[in-house]
């Protein structure tokens, strides 16, 4: 697989570790009121590779959540950072420690970063994390119909993707998600940032798509989902994404998916592989 990575600009972006936001109260799909941990902060026991469903939490973000208080700077962080980019702590007790971008969370507009457990213990809210942003504008040579978003070029090369003779991609995925299960985030004007959620309220569909087995970092295929210029339904379209945040108790929400690849035609095929997870590709798991 050849790409235009040599022509892409690698540029610094930076964000601060955010304070957790209160999600309380939440009204569940059963009509119950709950107070739960949610977005932001440093999550010490929720990490890349852990199951994305089952925590007593709502939209919890694994590892470290970063953002900027200035909206324009935060736009730059959220748009330019890509999954798999190298991240480095530049202030505080963990200065110099390195990790990786694992996703983007829309609505709250956070970039999510993995660091090893020993680094998490040294980090503090407000510490600055600098990222070598690289991937915006990435293209796969010979596949003009397929768009690449939010993906570090070197991560793309590690994803065991095969380019077939008919300009189709064969991509390892842990499961395939039907379009009718995609919820919050539908209608977003761009897929260059953020995510959208897999809905979990229907128990039969939940089990059929094996949503309960999903882990942070898993690669999934979204059927009939067009993420080319925003997020919506299109018969025959295919998108590939990564699981970035946990399940949620409110209607229309669930594990979050950040877009990596999309095509308005059925030119992306998923091959089931239980180890299709960025944690393995990045040498973390």
Short mmCIF file of C-alpha atoms in Angstrom, two decimals:
data_model
loop_
_atom_site.label_atom_id
_atom_site.label_comp_id
_atom_site.label_asym_id
_atom_site.label_seq_id
_atom_site.Cartn_x
_atom_site.Cartn_y
_atom_site.Cartn_z
CA UNK A 1 0.00 0.00 0.00
CA UNK A 2 1.42 3.36 -1.08
CA UNK A 3 0.33 6.71 0.30
CA UNK A 4 1.23 10.38 -0.09
CA UNK A 5 2.68 10.53 3.43
CA UNK A 6 5.93 12.11 2.25
CA UNK A 7 3.96 15.19 1.19
CA UNK A 8 2.10 15.62 4.47
CA UNK A 9 3.01 18.30 7.00
CA UNK A 10 3.92 17.14 10.50
CA UNK A 11 3.03 19.98 12.89
CA UNK A 12 2.84 20.48 16.65
CA UNK A 13 -0.48 20.81 18.45
CA UNK A 14 -0.96 21.00 22.19
CA UNK A 15 -3.65 20.62 24.81
CA UNK A 16 -4.05 20.54 28.58
CA UNK A 17 -5.34 17.64 30.63
CA UNK A 18 -8.93 18.59 31.37
CA UNK A 19 -10.81 18.45 34.64
CA UNK A 20 -13.63 15.86 34.58
CA UNK A 21 -17.00 17.29 33.59
CA UNK A 22 -20.10 16.36 35.53
CA UNK A 23 -22.64 14.40 33.50
CA UNK A 24 -25.19 14.47 36.32
CA UNK A 25 -27.97 13.82 36.36
CA UNK A 26 -28.38 11.35 33.53
CA UNK A 27 -31.77 9.88 32.61
CA UNK A 28 -31.30 6.31 31.38
CA UNK A 29 -33.21 4.55 28.62
CA UNK A 30 -35.29 2.97 31.43
CA UNK A 31 -36.18 6.38 32.86
CA UNK A 32 -33.91 6.15 35.91
CA UNK A 33 -31.84 9.07 37.18
CA UNK A 34 -28.14 8.37 37.74
CA UNK A 35 -25.05 10.31 38.77
CA UNK A 36 -21.99 8.88 37.03
CA UNK A 37 -18.37 9.68 36.15
CA UNK A 38 -18.11 10.97 32.61
CA UNK A 39 -15.74 12.80 30.30
CA UNK A 40 -12.36 14.36 31.03
CA UNK A 41 -9.49 13.94 33.44
CA UNK A 42 -7.08 11.06 33.92
CA UNK A 43 -8.76 7.64 34.10
CA UNK A 44 -6.39 5.37 35.98
CA UNK A 45 -8.28 2.10 35.53
CA UNK A 46 -9.87 2.63 32.10
CA UNK A 47 -7.32 2.12 29.37
CA UNK A 48 -6.74 1.13 25.76
CA UNK A 49 -7.67 -2.54 25.30
CA UNK A 50 -10.23 -2.59 28.12
CA UNK A 51 -13.85 -3.42 27.37
CA UNK A 52 -15.81 -0.34 26.32
CA UNK A 53 -19.07 -1.57 27.88
CA UNK A 54 -19.84 -2.35 31.50
CA UNK A 55 -18.19 0.42 33.50
CA UNK A 56 -20.36 2.30 35.99
CA UNK A 57 -19.85 5.44 33.95
CA UNK A 58 -21.22 7.47 31.05
CA UNK A 59 -19.08 8.41 28.02
CA UNK A 60 -15.93 7.71 30.03
CA UNK A 61 -12.71 8.41 28.10
CA UNK A 62 -9.78 5.98 28.47
CA UNK A 63 -6.38 7.30 29.51
CA UNK A 64 -5.98 11.07 29.31
CA UNK A 65 -8.36 13.70 27.93
CA UNK A 66 -6.93 16.95 26.59
CA UNK A 67 -8.37 20.19 25.20
CA UNK A 68 -7.73 23.94 24.98
CA UNK A 69 -9.82 26.65 26.62
CA UNK A 70 -9.45 28.84 23.51
CA UNK A 71 -11.93 27.53 20.94
CA UNK A 72 -9.80 28.23 17.87
CA UNK A 73 -6.79 26.50 19.40
CA UNK A 74 -9.01 23.59 20.38
CA UNK A 75 -10.30 23.40 16.80
CA UNK A 76 -6.72 23.08 15.60
CA UNK A 77 -5.99 20.36 18.15
CA UNK A 78 -9.11 18.36 17.32
CA UNK A 79 -8.85 18.64 13.54
CA UNK A 80 -5.10 18.15 13.08
CA UNK A 81 -4.36 15.42 15.62
CA UNK A 82 -4.67 11.90 14.23
CA UNK A 83 -5.09 8.50 15.84
CA UNK A 84 -1.64 6.97 16.29
CA UNK A 85 0.22 10.30 16.50
CA UNK A 86 3.02 10.48 19.06
CA UNK A 87 2.17 12.51 22.16
CA UNK A 88 4.63 13.91 24.69
CA UNK A 89 4.18 15.42 28.15
CA UNK A 90 5.88 18.84 28.16
CA UNK A 91 5.08 20.11 31.69
CA UNK A 92 4.82 18.68 35.19
CA UNK A 93 6.16 15.62 36.98
CA UNK A 94 5.83 13.37 33.89
CA UNK A 95 7.64 15.77 31.54
CA UNK A 96 9.25 13.89 28.65
CA UNK A 97 7.03 10.80 28.85
CA UNK A 98 5.49 9.65 25.58
CA UNK A 99 2.21 8.12 24.46
CA UNK A 100 -0.19 7.97 21.52
CA UNK A 101 -3.40 9.62 20.39
CA UNK A 102 -6.20 7.02 20.55
CA UNK A 103 -9.24 9.02 19.45
CA UNK A 104 -11.33 12.17 19.36
CA UNK A 105 -14.58 12.74 21.25
CA UNK A 106 -17.09 15.09 19.67
CA UNK A 107 -19.47 17.31 21.60
CA UNK A 108 -17.00 17.66 24.47
CA UNK A 109 -14.25 18.21 21.82
CA UNK A 110 -11.52 16.23 23.56
CA UNK A 111 -8.50 14.47 22.09
CA UNK A 112 -7.79 11.20 23.91
CA UNK A 113 -4.26 10.02 24.64
CA UNK A 114 -2.76 6.74 25.87
CA UNK A 115 0.10 6.75 28.38
CA UNK A 116 1.51 3.77 30.31
CA UNK A 117 0.21 3.29 33.86
CA UNK A 118 3.41 4.54 35.47
CA UNK A 119 3.09 7.79 33.50
CA UNK A 120 -0.57 8.22 34.50
CA UNK A 121 0.48 8.20 38.14
CA UNK A 122 2.79 11.18 37.54
CA UNK A 123 0.35 13.27 35.52
CA UNK A 124 -1.72 16.13 36.89
CA UNK A 125 -4.77 17.97 35.64
CA UNK A 126 -3.52 20.99 33.70
CA UNK A 127 -0.34 19.31 32.44
CA UNK A 128 0.32 20.08 28.79
CA UNK A 129 0.53 17.35 26.16
CA UNK A 130 2.14 18.13 22.79
CA UNK A 131 1.33 16.03 19.74
CA UNK A 132 3.20 15.58 16.48
CA UNK A 133 0.09 15.98 14.34
CA UNK A 134 0.52 14.06 11.09
CA UNK A 135 -2.14 12.58 8.83
CA UNK A 136 -4.46 15.34 7.63
CA UNK A 137 -4.66 15.02 3.84
CA UNK A 138 -3.53 11.38 3.80
CA UNK A 139 -4.48 9.47 0.63
CA UNK A 140 -4.01 5.88 -0.54
CA UNK A 141 -2.53 5.77 -4.03
CA UNK A 142 -4.71 3.98 -6.58
CA UNK A 143 -7.84 4.24 -4.40
CA UNK A 144 -9.38 7.60 -5.34
CA UNK A 145 -12.84 6.72 -4.00
CA UNK A 146 -11.58 6.03 -0.48
CA UNK A 147 -11.03 8.87 1.97
CA UNK A 148 -8.69 8.67 4.96
CA UNK A 149 -9.39 10.73 8.07
CA UNK A 150 -7.81 11.07 11.52
CA UNK A 151 -5.15 8.44 10.84
CA UNK A 152 -1.39 8.58 11.36
CA UNK A 153 0.29 7.34 8.15
CA UNK A 154 2.48 4.85 10.01
CA UNK A 155 -0.52 3.45 11.88
CA UNK A 156 -2.32 2.96 8.55
CA UNK A 157 0.64 0.93 7.30
CA UNK A 158 0.43 -1.33 10.38
CA UNK A 159 -3.26 -2.12 10.04
CA UNK A 160 -2.69 -5.13 7.73
CA UNK A 161 -4.80 -3.57 4.99
CA UNK A 162 -4.70 -5.22 1.57
CA UNK A 163 -5.29 -3.28 -1.64
CA UNK A 164 -7.07 -5.54 -4.14
CA UNK A 165 -6.84 -5.29 -7.92
CA UNK A 166 -10.22 -3.55 -8.23
CA UNK A 167 -9.13 -0.65 -5.97
CA UNK A 168 -10.97 -2.25 -3.05
CA UNK A 169 -9.48 -2.33 0.45
CA UNK A 170 -9.60 -5.43 2.65
CA UNK A 171 -9.47 -4.25 6.27
CA UNK A 172 -9.27 -6.39 9.46
CA UNK A 173 -12.14 -5.50 11.84
CA UNK A 174 -13.48 -6.99 15.05
CA UNK A 175 -17.14 -6.66 14.02
CA UNK A 176 -19.55 -5.07 11.55
CA UNK A 177 -22.12 -2.54 12.76
CA UNK A 178 -25.36 -1.96 10.77
CA UNK A 179 -26.24 1.66 9.99
CA UNK A 180 -29.44 1.64 12.03
CA UNK A 181 -27.38 1.33 15.23
CA UNK A 182 -25.45 4.54 14.64
CA UNK A 183 -26.82 7.40 16.76
CA UNK A 184 -25.47 10.56 18.38
CA UNK A 185 -23.21 12.40 15.93
CA UNK A 186 -25.30 11.70 12.84
CA UNK A 187 -25.51 14.88 10.78
CA UNK A 188 -22.14 16.28 11.83
CA UNK A 189 -20.72 18.51 9.11
CA UNK A 190 -17.28 16.89 9.11
CA UNK A 191 -15.56 13.63 10.02
CA UNK A 192 -12.19 15.34 10.49
CA UNK A 193 -12.88 15.50 14.23
CA UNK A 194 -15.00 13.90 16.92
CA UNK A 195 -16.92 10.63 16.77
CA UNK A 196 -20.41 9.17 16.69
CA UNK A 197 -22.04 6.56 18.86
CA UNK A 198 -23.21 2.97 18.48
CA UNK A 199 -26.63 2.75 20.12
CA UNK A 200 -27.07 -0.04 22.68
CA UNK A 201 -30.71 0.03 23.85
CA UNK A 202 -31.90 -2.85 21.61
CA UNK A 203 -30.67 -6.02 23.35
CA UNK A 204 -31.08 -8.31 20.34
CA UNK A 205 -29.12 -5.99 18.04
CA UNK A 206 -26.57 -5.42 20.81
CA UNK A 207 -25.83 -9.13 21.01
CA UNK A 208 -25.95 -9.76 17.27
CA UNK A 209 -23.30 -7.10 16.58
CA UNK A 210 -21.25 -8.24 19.62
CA UNK A 211 -21.19 -4.68 20.97
CA UNK A 212 -20.64 -5.92 24.51
CA UNK A 213 -17.30 -7.41 23.46
CA UNK A 214 -15.93 -4.16 22.01
CA UNK A 215 -12.70 -2.80 23.48
CA UNK A 216 -11.15 0.62 23.40
CA UNK A 217 -9.00 0.74 20.26
CA UNK A 218 -10.99 -1.88 18.34
CA UNK A 219 -11.39 -1.34 14.61
CA UNK A 220 -14.99 -1.72 13.40
CA UNK A 221 -16.78 -1.59 10.05
CA UNK A 222 -19.91 0.57 9.74
CA UNK A 223 -22.28 -0.70 7.07
CA UNK A 224 -24.12 1.77 4.80
CA UNK A 225 -22.47 4.66 6.62
CA UNK A 226 -21.01 7.55 4.64
CA UNK A 227 -18.48 9.67 6.54
CA UNK A 228 -17.14 11.50 3.48
CA UNK A 229 -18.45 15.00 4.22
CA UNK A 230 -20.06 14.50 7.58
CA UNK A 231 -21.92 11.48 8.96
CA UNK A 232 -25.05 9.91 7.55
CA UNK A 233 -26.75 6.93 5.90
CA UNK A 234 -25.96 5.92 2.32
CA UNK A 235 -26.82 2.49 0.93
CA UNK A 236 -23.62 0.66 -0.08
CA UNK A 237 -21.27 3.09 1.64
CA UNK A 238 -18.70 1.70 4.07
CA UNK A 239 -16.78 3.34 6.89
CA UNK A 240 -14.03 2.09 9.17
CA UNK A 241 -13.56 3.53 12.65
CA UNK A 242 -11.96 3.02 16.05
CA UNK A 243 -13.72 2.68 19.42
CA UNK A 244 -12.75 5.72 21.51
CA UNK A 245 -15.08 6.07 24.52
CA UNK A 246 -17.32 3.89 26.67
CA UNK A 247 -20.98 3.03 26.47
CA UNK A 248 -23.55 5.48 27.81
CA UNK A 249 -26.84 5.30 29.70
CA UNK A 250 -28.79 7.89 27.70
CA UNK A 251 -30.91 7.19 24.65
CA UNK A 252 -29.20 7.40 21.27
CA UNK A 253 -25.70 6.98 22.67
CA UNK A 254 -23.12 4.22 23.19
CA UNK A 255 -19.48 3.39 22.45
CA UNK A 256 -17.95 6.17 20.33
CA UNK A 257 -16.39 5.63 16.89
CA UNK A 258 -13.83 7.99 15.33
CA UNK A 259 -13.67 7.71 11.53
CA UNK A 260 -10.50 6.36 9.91
CA UNK A 261 -11.62 5.36 6.40
CA UNK A 262 -14.78 5.91 4.37
CA UNK A 263 -16.11 5.28 0.88
CA UNK A 264 -19.44 6.08 -0.75
CA UNK A 265 -19.14 2.88 -2.77
CA UNK A 266 -18.76 -0.70 -1.44
CA UNK A 267 -15.00 -0.65 -1.96
CA UNK A 268 -14.03 -1.46 1.63
CA UNK A 269 -14.41 -5.05 2.79
CA UNK A 270 -14.09 -6.13 6.40
CA UNK A 271 -12.27 -9.30 7.43
CA UNK A 272 -13.05 -10.40 10.98
CA UNK A 273 -9.97 -10.41 13.21
CA UNK A 274 -10.34 -10.29 17.03
CA UNK A 275 -6.95 -8.54 17.26
CA UNK A 276 -7.89 -5.67 14.95
CA UNK A 277 -7.07 -3.09 17.61
CA UNK A 278 -4.76 -0.07 17.45
CA UNK A 279 -3.19 -1.23 20.72
CA UNK A 280 -1.66 -4.21 18.90
CA UNK A 281 -0.64 -2.13 15.90
CA UNK A 282 1.11 0.42 18.14
CA UNK A 283 2.87 -2.26 20.20
CA UNK A 284 0.97 -1.41 23.40
CA UNK A 285 -1.12 -4.58 23.88
#
